Amino acid sequence: MTIYLLAVAIGIIAGLRSMTAPAAVSWAANFGWLKVHGTPVAFLGNNITAYILSLLAIGELVADKLPRTPSRKTPGPFIGRIFAGALSGAAIGATGDSWIVGAALGAVGAVIGTLGGAAGRARLTVAFGRDLPAAIVEDVIAVGGAFAIVHFLA
């Protein structure tokens, strides 16, 4: 049951920051915390994959603050977050030999994180009077949450 909750949780992280969740599970797989060998997500355990996903995650953290970045709720970014959640959930599910269920739960979590994250950030933006502090709070939640989730499996 814990694996399933963690799959939803990593999906929520993907809804907040789409590349943070895959980067976190890739490093966890690389360190041997997630048993992805012999599954369709085994490539996440590769060093190069972890580095590439980390660079993409850092780029996303920067790009998110730019004024021309599209809403996470537009079709392209929304679908990307669902895919990232499914991929990340599959990696966590693989630990319990249920990567398919993990993928489904990660996708559900991504929908929750995308919609909930947008609503939460909007409220924080109003509270702070500007978007940047709200975005930084969301970054801290996403990165810290991703670390906590994968570290729990260590």
mmCIF file of the C-alpha atoms, coordinates in Angstrom:
data_MODEL
# 
_entry.id   MODEL 
# 
loop_
_atom_site.group_PDB 
_atom_site.id 
_atom_site.type_symbol 
_atom_site.label_atom_id 
_atom_site.label_alt_id 
_atom_site.label_comp_id 
_atom_site.label_asym_id 
_atom_site.label_entity_id 
_atom_site.label_seq_id 
_atom_site.pdbx_PDB_ins_code 
_atom_site.Cartn_x 
_atom_site.Cartn_y 
_atom_site.Cartn_z 
_atom_site.occupancy 
_atom_site.B_iso_or_equiv 
_atom_site.pdbx_formal_charge 
_atom_site.auth_seq_id 
_atom_site.auth_comp_id 
_atom_site.auth_asym_id 
_atom_site.auth_atom_id 
_atom_site.pdbx_PDB_model_num 
ATOM 1   C CA . MET A 1 1   ? 0.000  0.000  0.000   1.00 0.00 ? 1   MET A CA 1 
ATOM 2   C CA . THR A 1 2   ? 2.875  2.385  0.778   1.00 0.00 ? 2   THR A CA 1 
ATOM 3   C CA . ILE A 1 3   ? 4.276  1.964  -2.740  1.00 0.00 ? 3   ILE A CA 1 
ATOM 4   C CA . TYR A 1 4   ? 0.923  3.015  -4.193  1.00 0.00 ? 4   TYR A CA 1 
ATOM 5   C CA . LEU A 1 5   ? 0.730  6.121  -2.019  1.00 0.00 ? 5   LEU A CA 1 
ATOM 6   C CA . LEU A 1 6   ? 4.288  7.031  -2.986  1.00 0.00 ? 6   LEU A CA 1 
ATOM 7   C CA . ALA A 1 7   ? 3.422  6.574  -6.673  1.00 0.00 ? 7   ALA A CA 1 
ATOM 8   C CA . VAL A 1 8   ? 0.547  9.041  -6.308  1.00 0.00 ? 8   VAL A CA 1 
ATOM 9   C CA . ALA A 1 9   ? 2.797  11.394 -4.342  1.00 0.00 ? 9   ALA A CA 1 
ATOM 10  C CA . ILE A 1 10  ? 5.548  11.404 -6.984  1.00 0.00 ? 10  ILE A CA 1 
ATOM 11  C CA . GLY A 1 11  ? 2.843  12.062 -9.570  1.00 0.00 ? 11  GLY A CA 1 
ATOM 12  C CA . ILE A 1 12  ? 1.747  15.098 -7.568  1.00 0.00 ? 12  ILE A CA 1 
ATOM 13  C CA . ILE A 1 13  ? 5.347  16.313 -7.662  1.00 0.00 ? 13  ILE A CA 1 
ATOM 14  C CA . ALA A 1 14  ? 5.319  15.884 -11.465 1.00 0.00 ? 14  ALA A CA 1 
ATOM 15  C CA . GLY A 1 15  ? 2.199  18.043 -11.527 1.00 0.00 ? 15  GLY A CA 1 
ATOM 16  C CA . LEU A 1 16  ? 4.099  20.774 -9.690  1.00 0.00 ? 16  LEU A CA 1 
ATOM 17  C CA . ARG A 1 17  ? 7.389  20.511 -11.630 1.00 0.00 ? 17  ARG A CA 1 
ATOM 18  C CA . SER A 1 18  ? 7.259  18.029 -14.478 1.00 0.00 ? 18  SER A CA 1 
ATOM 19  C CA . MET A 1 19  ? 10.959 17.218 -14.677 1.00 0.00 ? 19  MET A CA 1 
ATOM 20  C CA . THR A 1 20  ? 11.711 17.126 -10.953 1.00 0.00 ? 20  THR A CA 1 
ATOM 21  C CA . ALA A 1 21  ? 9.894  13.840 -10.388 1.00 0.00 ? 21  ALA A CA 1 
ATOM 22  C CA . PRO A 1 22  ? 11.621 11.909 -13.212 1.00 0.00 ? 22  PRO A CA 1 
ATOM 23  C CA . ALA A 1 23  ? 15.009 13.326 -12.178 1.00 0.00 ? 23  ALA A CA 1 
ATOM 24  C CA . ALA A 1 24  ? 14.449 12.242 -8.575  1.00 0.00 ? 24  ALA A CA 1 
ATOM 25  C CA . VAL A 1 25  ? 13.375 8.700  -9.470  1.00 0.00 ? 25  VAL A CA 1 
ATOM 26  C CA . SER A 1 26  ? 16.232 8.409  -11.944 1.00 0.00 ? 26  SER A CA 1 
ATOM 27  C CA . TRP A 1 27  ? 18.769 9.229  -9.242  1.00 0.00 ? 27  TRP A CA 1 
ATOM 28  C CA . ALA A 1 28  ? 17.007 6.871  -6.840  1.00 0.00 ? 28  ALA A CA 1 
ATOM 29  C CA . ALA A 1 29  ? 17.186 4.090  -9.427  1.00 0.00 ? 29  ALA A CA 1 
ATOM 30  C CA . ASN A 1 30  ? 20.819 4.967  -10.087 1.00 0.00 ? 30  ASN A CA 1 
ATOM 31  C CA . PHE A 1 31  ? 21.604 4.642  -6.374  1.00 0.00 ? 31  PHE A CA 1 
ATOM 32  C CA . GLY A 1 32  ? 19.761 1.309  -6.202  1.00 0.00 ? 32  GLY A CA 1 
ATOM 33  C CA . TRP A 1 33  ? 16.896 2.649  -4.070  1.00 0.00 ? 33  TRP A CA 1 
ATOM 34  C CA . LEU A 1 34  ? 14.387 1.732  -6.788  1.00 0.00 ? 34  LEU A CA 1 
ATOM 35  C CA . LYS A 1 35  ? 14.559 -1.719 -8.358  1.00 0.00 ? 35  LYS A CA 1 
ATOM 36  C CA . VAL A 1 36  ? 13.826 -0.925 -11.998 1.00 0.00 ? 36  VAL A CA 1 
ATOM 37  C CA . HIS A 1 37  ? 16.055 -3.551 -13.648 1.00 0.00 ? 37  HIS A CA 1 
ATOM 38  C CA . GLY A 1 38  ? 14.129 -5.763 -16.050 1.00 0.00 ? 38  GLY A CA 1 
ATOM 39  C CA . THR A 1 39  ? 11.228 -3.305 -16.329 1.00 0.00 ? 39  THR A CA 1 
ATOM 40  C CA . PRO A 1 40  ? 10.319 -0.906 -19.134 1.00 0.00 ? 40  PRO A CA 1 
ATOM 41  C CA . VAL A 1 41  ? 11.674 1.949  -16.988 1.00 0.00 ? 41  VAL A CA 1 
ATOM 42  C CA . ALA A 1 42  ? 15.101 0.365  -16.453 1.00 0.00 ? 42  ALA A CA 1 
ATOM 43  C CA . PHE A 1 43  ? 16.693 3.187  -18.482 1.00 0.00 ? 43  PHE A CA 1 
ATOM 44  C CA . LEU A 1 44  ? 16.032 5.490  -15.505 1.00 0.00 ? 44  LEU A CA 1 
ATOM 45  C CA . GLY A 1 45  ? 18.849 3.734  -13.618 1.00 0.00 ? 45  GLY A CA 1 
ATOM 46  C CA . ASN A 1 46  ? 21.419 4.894  -16.178 1.00 0.00 ? 46  ASN A CA 1 
ATOM 47  C CA . ASN A 1 47  ? 23.899 7.628  -15.160 1.00 0.00 ? 47  ASN A CA 1 
ATOM 48  C CA . ILE A 1 48  ? 23.375 9.578  -18.375 1.00 0.00 ? 48  ILE A CA 1 
ATOM 49  C CA . THR A 1 49  ? 19.603 9.530  -17.913 1.00 0.00 ? 49  THR A CA 1 
ATOM 50  C CA . ALA A 1 50  ? 19.938 10.927 -14.392 1.00 0.00 ? 50  ALA A CA 1 
ATOM 51  C CA . TYR A 1 51  ? 22.213 13.744 -15.558 1.00 0.00 ? 51  TYR A CA 1 
ATOM 52  C CA . ILE A 1 52  ? 20.017 14.667 -18.525 1.00 0.00 ? 52  ILE A CA 1 
ATOM 53  C CA . LEU A 1 53  ? 16.843 14.670 -16.436 1.00 0.00 ? 53  LEU A CA 1 
ATOM 54  C CA . SER A 1 54  ? 18.581 16.766 -13.774 1.00 0.00 ? 54  SER A CA 1 
ATOM 55  C CA . LEU A 1 55  ? 19.594 19.361 -16.363 1.00 0.00 ? 55  LEU A CA 1 
ATOM 56  C CA . LEU A 1 56  ? 16.041 19.443 -17.681 1.00 0.00 ? 56  LEU A CA 1 
ATOM 57  C CA . ALA A 1 57  ? 14.702 19.846 -14.128 1.00 0.00 ? 57  ALA A CA 1 
ATOM 58  C CA . ILE A 1 58  ? 17.055 22.763 -13.452 1.00 0.00 ? 58  ILE A CA 1 
ATOM 59  C CA . GLY A 1 59  ? 16.055 24.333 -16.762 1.00 0.00 ? 59  GLY A CA 1 
ATOM 60  C CA . GLU A 1 60  ? 12.400 23.981 -15.827 1.00 0.00 ? 60  GLU A CA 1 
ATOM 61  C CA . LEU A 1 61  ? 12.977 25.662 -12.464 1.00 0.00 ? 61  LEU A CA 1 
ATOM 62  C CA . VAL A 1 62  ? 14.414 28.658 -14.324 1.00 0.00 ? 62  VAL A CA 1 
ATOM 63  C CA . ALA A 1 63  ? 11.919 28.672 -17.219 1.00 0.00 ? 63  ALA A CA 1 
ATOM 64  C CA . ASP A 1 64  ? 8.974  28.554 -14.836 1.00 0.00 ? 64  ASP A CA 1 
ATOM 65  C CA . LYS A 1 65  ? 9.789  32.072 -13.664 1.00 0.00 ? 65  LYS A CA 1 
ATOM 66  C CA . LEU A 1 66  ? 9.739  33.579 -17.173 1.00 0.00 ? 66  LEU A CA 1 
ATOM 67  C CA . PRO A 1 67  ? 6.690  35.641 -18.130 1.00 0.00 ? 67  PRO A CA 1 
ATOM 68  C CA . ARG A 1 68  ? 6.128  33.817 -21.435 1.00 0.00 ? 68  ARG A CA 1 
ATOM 69  C CA . THR A 1 69  ? 6.008  30.329 -19.936 1.00 0.00 ? 69  THR A CA 1 
ATOM 70  C CA . PRO A 1 70  ? 2.609  28.825 -20.794 1.00 0.00 ? 70  PRO A CA 1 
ATOM 71  C CA . SER A 1 71  ? 0.149  27.695 -18.159 1.00 0.00 ? 71  SER A CA 1 
ATOM 72  C CA . ARG A 1 72  ? 0.632  24.163 -16.881 1.00 0.00 ? 72  ARG A CA 1 
ATOM 73  C CA . LYS A 1 73  ? -3.064 23.615 -17.615 1.00 0.00 ? 73  LYS A CA 1 
ATOM 74  C CA . THR A 1 74  ? -2.741 24.095 -21.395 1.00 0.00 ? 74  THR A CA 1 
ATOM 75  C CA . PRO A 1 75  ? -2.847 20.785 -23.297 1.00 0.00 ? 75  PRO A CA 1 
ATOM 76  C CA . GLY A 1 76  ? 0.887  20.376 -24.058 1.00 0.00 ? 76  GLY A CA 1 
ATOM 77  C CA . PRO A 1 77  ? 2.251  21.012 -20.569 1.00 0.00 ? 77  PRO A CA 1 
ATOM 78  C CA . PHE A 1 78  ? -0.660 19.148 -18.949 1.00 0.00 ? 78  PHE A CA 1 
ATOM 79  C CA . ILE A 1 79  ? -0.066 16.032 -21.063 1.00 0.00 ? 79  ILE A CA 1 
ATOM 80  C CA . GLY A 1 80  ? 3.669  16.276 -20.379 1.00 0.00 ? 80  GLY A CA 1 
ATOM 81  C CA . ARG A 1 81  ? 3.041  16.345 -16.638 1.00 0.00 ? 81  ARG A CA 1 
ATOM 82  C CA . ILE A 1 82  ? 0.762  13.322 -16.865 1.00 0.00 ? 82  ILE A CA 1 
ATOM 83  C CA . PHE A 1 83  ? 3.453  11.453 -18.806 1.00 0.00 ? 83  PHE A CA 1 
ATOM 84  C CA . ALA A 1 84  ? 6.138  12.492 -16.278 1.00 0.00 ? 84  ALA A CA 1 
ATOM 85  C CA . GLY A 1 85  ? 3.896  11.381 -13.422 1.00 0.00 ? 85  GLY A CA 1 
ATOM 86  C CA . ALA A 1 86  ? 3.213  8.037  -15.084 1.00 0.00 ? 86  ALA A CA 1 
ATOM 87  C CA . LEU A 1 87  ? 6.917  7.454  -15.760 1.00 0.00 ? 87  LEU A CA 1 
ATOM 88  C CA . SER A 1 88  ? 7.881  8.371  -12.211 1.00 0.00 ? 88  SER A CA 1 
ATOM 89  C CA . GLY A 1 89  ? 5.038  6.348  -10.707 1.00 0.00 ? 89  GLY A CA 1 
ATOM 90  C CA . ALA A 1 90  ? 6.071  3.336  -12.795 1.00 0.00 ? 90  ALA A CA 1 
ATOM 91  C CA . ALA A 1 91  ? 9.585  3.535  -11.370 1.00 0.00 ? 91  ALA A CA 1 
ATOM 92  C CA . ILE A 1 92  ? 8.238  3.551  -7.824  1.00 0.00 ? 92  ILE A CA 1 
ATOM 93  C CA . GLY A 1 93  ? 5.725  0.806  -8.630  1.00 0.00 ? 93  GLY A CA 1 
ATOM 94  C CA . ALA A 1 94  ? 8.543  -1.326 -10.050 1.00 0.00 ? 94  ALA A CA 1 
ATOM 95  C CA . THR A 1 95  ? 9.921  -1.609 -6.519  1.00 0.00 ? 95  THR A CA 1 
ATOM 96  C CA . GLY A 1 96  ? 6.779  -3.554 -5.599  1.00 0.00 ? 96  GLY A CA 1 
ATOM 97  C CA . ASP A 1 97  ? 6.629  -5.433 -8.927  1.00 0.00 ? 97  ASP A CA 1 
ATOM 98  C CA . SER A 1 98  ? 3.658  -3.307 -10.028 1.00 0.00 ? 98  SER A CA 1 
ATOM 99  C CA . TRP A 1 99  ? 5.057  -0.799 -12.464 1.00 0.00 ? 99  TRP A CA 1 
ATOM 100 C CA . ILE A 1 100 ? 1.784  -0.676 -14.435 1.00 0.00 ? 100 ILE A CA 1 
ATOM 101 C CA . VAL A 1 101 ? -0.274 0.219  -11.357 1.00 0.00 ? 101 VAL A CA 1 
ATOM 102 C CA . GLY A 1 102 ? 2.450  2.669  -10.340 1.00 0.00 ? 102 GLY A CA 1 
ATOM 103 C CA . ALA A 1 103 ? 2.242  4.342  -13.748 1.00 0.00 ? 103 ALA A CA 1 
ATOM 104 C CA . ALA A 1 104 ? -1.530 4.712  -13.504 1.00 0.00 ? 104 ALA A CA 1 
ATOM 105 C CA . LEU A 1 105 ? -1.334 6.117  -9.985  1.00 0.00 ? 105 LEU A CA 1 
ATOM 106 C CA . GLY A 1 106 ? 1.493  8.462  -10.958 1.00 0.00 ? 106 GLY A CA 1 
ATOM 107 C CA . ALA A 1 107 ? -0.658 9.802  -13.807 1.00 0.00 ? 107 ALA A CA 1 
ATOM 108 C CA . VAL A 1 108 ? -3.568 10.379 -11.415 1.00 0.00 ? 108 VAL A CA 1 
ATOM 109 C CA . GLY A 1 109 ? -1.208 12.143 -9.020  1.00 0.00 ? 109 GLY A CA 1 
ATOM 110 C CA . ALA A 1 110 ? 0.045  14.364 -11.854 1.00 0.00 ? 110 ALA A CA 1 
ATOM 111 C CA . VAL A 1 111 ? -3.496 15.534 -12.588 1.00 0.00 ? 111 VAL A CA 1 
ATOM 112 C CA . ILE A 1 112 ? -3.997 16.299 -8.894  1.00 0.00 ? 112 ILE A CA 1 
ATOM 113 C CA . GLY A 1 113 ? -0.639 18.091 -8.688  1.00 0.00 ? 113 GLY A CA 1 
ATOM 114 C CA . THR A 1 114 ? -1.202 20.087 -11.866 1.00 0.00 ? 114 THR A CA 1 
ATOM 115 C CA . LEU A 1 115 ? -4.626 21.389 -10.901 1.00 0.00 ? 115 LEU A CA 1 
ATOM 116 C CA . GLY A 1 116 ? -3.908 21.683 -7.181  1.00 0.00 ? 116 GLY A CA 1 
ATOM 117 C CA . GLY A 1 117 ? -0.520 23.274 -7.791  1.00 0.00 ? 117 GLY A CA 1 
ATOM 118 C CA . ALA A 1 118 ? -2.003 25.891 -10.109 1.00 0.00 ? 118 ALA A CA 1 
ATOM 119 C CA . ALA A 1 119 ? -4.711 26.738 -7.579  1.00 0.00 ? 119 ALA A CA 1 
ATOM 120 C CA . GLY A 1 120 ? -2.253 26.851 -4.682  1.00 0.00 ? 120 GLY A CA 1 
ATOM 121 C CA . ARG A 1 121 ? 0.193  29.026 -6.571  1.00 0.00 ? 121 ARG A CA 1 
ATOM 122 C CA . ALA A 1 122 ? -2.596 31.412 -7.561  1.00 0.00 ? 122 ALA A CA 1 
ATOM 123 C CA . ARG A 1 123 ? -3.555 31.788 -3.887  1.00 0.00 ? 123 ARG A CA 1 
ATOM 124 C CA . LEU A 1 124 ? 0.058  32.308 -2.854  1.00 0.00 ? 124 LEU A CA 1 
ATOM 125 C CA . THR A 1 125 ? 0.532  34.881 -5.604  1.00 0.00 ? 125 THR A CA 1 
ATOM 126 C CA . VAL A 1 126 ? -2.393 36.862 -4.223  1.00 0.00 ? 126 VAL A CA 1 
ATOM 127 C CA . ALA A 1 127 ? -1.056 36.512 -0.669  1.00 0.00 ? 127 ALA A CA 1 
ATOM 128 C CA . PHE A 1 128 ? 2.459  37.641 -1.644  1.00 0.00 ? 128 PHE A CA 1 
ATOM 129 C CA . GLY A 1 129 ? 1.234  40.251 -4.101  1.00 0.00 ? 129 GLY A CA 1 
ATOM 130 C CA . ARG A 1 130 ? 3.458  38.817 -6.859  1.00 0.00 ? 130 ARG A CA 1 
ATOM 131 C CA . ASP A 1 131 ? 4.246  35.504 -8.493  1.00 0.00 ? 131 ASP A CA 1 
ATOM 132 C CA . LEU A 1 132 ? 7.980  34.982 -7.887  1.00 0.00 ? 132 LEU A CA 1 
ATOM 133 C CA . PRO A 1 133 ? 7.774  34.174 -4.152  1.00 0.00 ? 133 PRO A CA 1 
ATOM 134 C CA . ALA A 1 134 ? 4.866  31.810 -4.851  1.00 0.00 ? 134 ALA A CA 1 
ATOM 135 C CA . ALA A 1 135 ? 6.890  30.077 -7.563  1.00 0.00 ? 135 ALA A CA 1 
ATOM 136 C CA . ILE A 1 136 ? 9.851  29.661 -5.227  1.00 0.00 ? 136 ILE A CA 1 
ATOM 137 C CA . VAL A 1 137 ? 7.637  28.156 -2.514  1.00 0.00 ? 137 VAL A CA 1 
ATOM 138 C CA . GLU A 1 138 ? 6.335  25.709 -5.120  1.00 0.00 ? 138 GLU A CA 1 
ATOM 139 C CA . ASP A 1 139 ? 9.911  24.869 -6.155  1.00 0.00 ? 139 ASP A CA 1 
ATOM 140 C CA . VAL A 1 140 ? 10.886 24.102 -2.559  1.00 0.00 ? 140 VAL A CA 1 
ATOM 141 C CA . ILE A 1 141 ? 7.822  21.890 -2.101  1.00 0.00 ? 141 ILE A CA 1 
ATOM 142 C CA . ALA A 1 142 ? 8.501  20.030 -5.366  1.00 0.00 ? 142 ALA A CA 1 
ATOM 143 C CA . VAL A 1 143 ? 12.220 19.446 -4.841  1.00 0.00 ? 143 VAL A CA 1 
ATOM 144 C CA . GLY A 1 144 ? 11.907 18.704 -1.132  1.00 0.00 ? 144 GLY A CA 1 
ATOM 145 C CA . GLY A 1 145 ? 8.904  16.455 -1.688  1.00 0.00 ? 145 GLY A CA 1 
ATOM 146 C CA . ALA A 1 146 ? 10.629 14.517 -4.464  1.00 0.00 ? 146 ALA A CA 1 
ATOM 147 C CA . PHE A 1 147 ? 13.685 13.964 -2.297  1.00 0.00 ? 147 PHE A CA 1 
ATOM 148 C CA . ALA A 1 148 ? 11.565 12.856 0.660   1.00 0.00 ? 148 ALA A CA 1 
ATOM 149 C CA . ILE A 1 149 ? 9.577  10.407 -1.467  1.00 0.00 ? 149 ILE A CA 1 
ATOM 150 C CA . VAL A 1 150 ? 12.564 8.659  -3.047  1.00 0.00 ? 150 VAL A CA 1 
ATOM 151 C CA . HIS A 1 151 ? 14.615 8.779  0.141   1.00 0.00 ? 151 HIS A CA 1 
ATOM 152 C CA . PHE A 1 152 ? 11.775 6.974  1.935   1.00 0.00 ? 152 PHE A CA 1 
ATOM 153 C CA . LEU A 1 153 ? 12.478 4.021  -0.372  1.00 0.00 ? 153 LEU A CA 1 
ATOM 154 C CA . ALA A 1 154 ? 16.214 3.980  0.335   1.00 0.00 ? 154 ALA A CA 1 
# 
